[in-house]
C-alpha positions in Angstrom: 6.1 14.6 0.0 2.0 14.2 1.1 0.9 13.2 -2.6 4.1 10.5 -2.4 2.5 9.5 0.6 -0.5 9.7 -0.6 -0.1 6.9 -3.7 2.1 4.6 -2.3 -1.1 3.6 0.2 -3.1 4.1 -3.2 -1.6 1.4 -4.5 -1.3 -0.6 -0.9 -4.6 -0.5 -0.8 -5.4 -1.8 -4.6 -3.2 -4.2 -4.5 -4.8 -5.3 -1.4 -8.1 -5.2 -2.5 -7.2 -7.0 -5.7 -5.6 -9.8 -4.0 -8.6 -10.1 -1.6 -10.9 -9.9 -4.5 -9.2 -12.5 -6.7 -9.0 -15.2 -3.4 -13.1 -14.4 -2.0 -14.4 -14.2 -4.5 -14.4 -15.3 -8.7 -13.6 -11.8 -10.9 -12.6 -11.1 -14.0 -12.5 -8.5 -16.3 -14.2 -8.2 -19.3 -14.9 -5.3 -21.9 -11.2 -3.4 -21.0 -10.2 -2.6 -23.7 -13.6 -0.3 -23.7 -12.2 2.4 -21.6 -9.9 4.4 -22.8 -6.6 4.9 -21.6 -6.3 8.7 -22.3 -8.2 11.4 -22.2 -11.7 12.0 -19.4 -14.1 9.3 -19.1 -17.1 9.0 -17.0 -17.7 5.2 -15.3 -21.0 5.0 -15.3 -22.1 1.6 -13.3 -24.3 -0.1 -11.2 -24.3 -0.5 -7.3 -25.0 -3.3 -5.8 -22.8 -3.9 -3.1 -19.9 -2.7 -1.1 -17.8 -3.6 -3.6 -18.4 -1.9 -6.6 -16.6 1.0 -6.5 -13.3 -0.9 -5.2 -13.7 -3.4 -8.0 -14.1 -0.3 -10.6 -11.0 1.0 -8.7 -8.5 -1.4 -9.4 -9.8 -3.2 -12.8 -10.6 0.1 -14.7 -6.6 0.6 -14.9 -6.5 4.4 -14.8 -6.5 7.7 -11.6 -10.4 7.7 -10.9 -11.9 9.8 -9.1 -15.6 8.6 -7.3 -18.4 10.9 -6.8 -19.5 9.9 -3.3 -22.0 10.6 -0.5 -20.2 12.3 2.4 -22.6 10.5 5.5 -19.4 7.5 4.1 -16.5 10.1 6.3 -19.1 9.2 9.3 -16.9 5.7 9.2 -13.4 6.9 9.7 -12.1 4.3 7.9 -14.2 5.0 4.3 -13.2 8.4 5.4 -9.7 7.0 4.8 -10.2 5.5 2.0 -11.9 8.7 0.3 -8.8 10.7 1.6 -6.8 8.8 -0.2 -9.3 7.8 -3.3 -9.5 12.0 -3.6 -13.6 10.8 -3.4 -15.9 14.1 -4.3 -18.1 14.3 -1.6 -21.5 15.4 -1.7 -24.1 16.5 0.6 -27.4 15.2 0.0 -29.8 17.0 -0.3 -28.1 20.3 -1.0 -27.3 23.1 -3.4 -23.7 23.3 -2.7 -21.6 23.3 -6.3 -18.4 22.2 -4.8 -19.0 18.6 -5.5 -19.9 20.4 -8.7 -16.9 22.0 -10.0 -14.9 19.5 -9.0 -15.8 16.7 -10.3 -16.6 19.7 -13.9 -12.0 20.3 -13.3 -11.3 16.1 -12.9 -13.0 15.7 -16.4 -11.0 18.6 -17.5 -7.9 18.0 -15.9 -8.3 14.6 -17.7 -9.0 12.2 -15.4 -12.1 9.6 -14.6 -15.0 10.3 -13.5 -17.3 7.3 -11.4 -20.1 7.4 -10.7 -23.3 5.7 -10.2 -26.8 7.0 -11.2 -28.9 5.2 -8.7 -27.2 7.2 -6.1 -27.3 4.4 -3.4 -27.1 1.0 -3.1 -29.4 -0.8 -5.1 -31.6 2.4 -5.1 -33.8 1.4 -8.0 -35.6 -1.7 -6.0 -35.5 1.2 -2.0 -37.6 3.1 -4.9 -35.2 5.9 -5.7 -34.9 7.7 -9.3 -32.2 7.0 -11.2 -29.5 10.2 -11.0 -28.7 13.0 -13.6 -25.8 13.8 -13.1 -24.1 11.5 -15.4 -26.3 12.7 -18.0 -25.0 16.3 -16.6 -21.4 15.7 -17.2 -21.3 14.0 -20.1 -23.3 17.0 -22.1 -21.8 19.7 -20.8 -18.2 18.7 -21.1 -18.6 16.6 -24.1 -16.8 13.6 -21.9 -18.1 10.2 -23.3 -19.8 7.7 -21.2 -18.7 4.0 -20.4 -21.0 2.1 -19.1 -19.6 -0.9 -16.0 -21.4 -3.7 -14.6 -20.0 -6.0 -12.2 -19.9 -9.6 -12.1 -18.6 -10.7 -9.1 -19.8 -14.5 -7.5 -18.4 -16.1 -3.8 -16.2 -18.7 -4.2 -18.2 -22.0 -3.1 -14.9 -24.1 -2.9 
């Protein structure tokens, strides 16, 4: 019953995000055919805005799990979204391997793993070095990496 409710809530939230982004922002999905419909993949995106994860989620067309920093759970709304969307929480600067094992299991199950190599929004602009997680997972599992970039702009009329 818990999984059923989670699935229903996930669908409702995805629908709300889609409608919100269609009304408020002009976004168009380009290249969706590059995302395999089945089998494990790593979606590797740029992270310029708080809208990047939701846009990837609603446009990918597949069950996707995101790597997310654990600090996001301090916000109750984001914590709820993390539960609904099965986020894999990563402790910053931790040697804990739980997130690593969970990510590898996600790929082994044939699902999508989405991550942002900058590790944070606009990481390169902040002087952050690109993280090597996508390369690690791809080499370890033989999974294809699908790079994505979100282009969207606010409607002006």
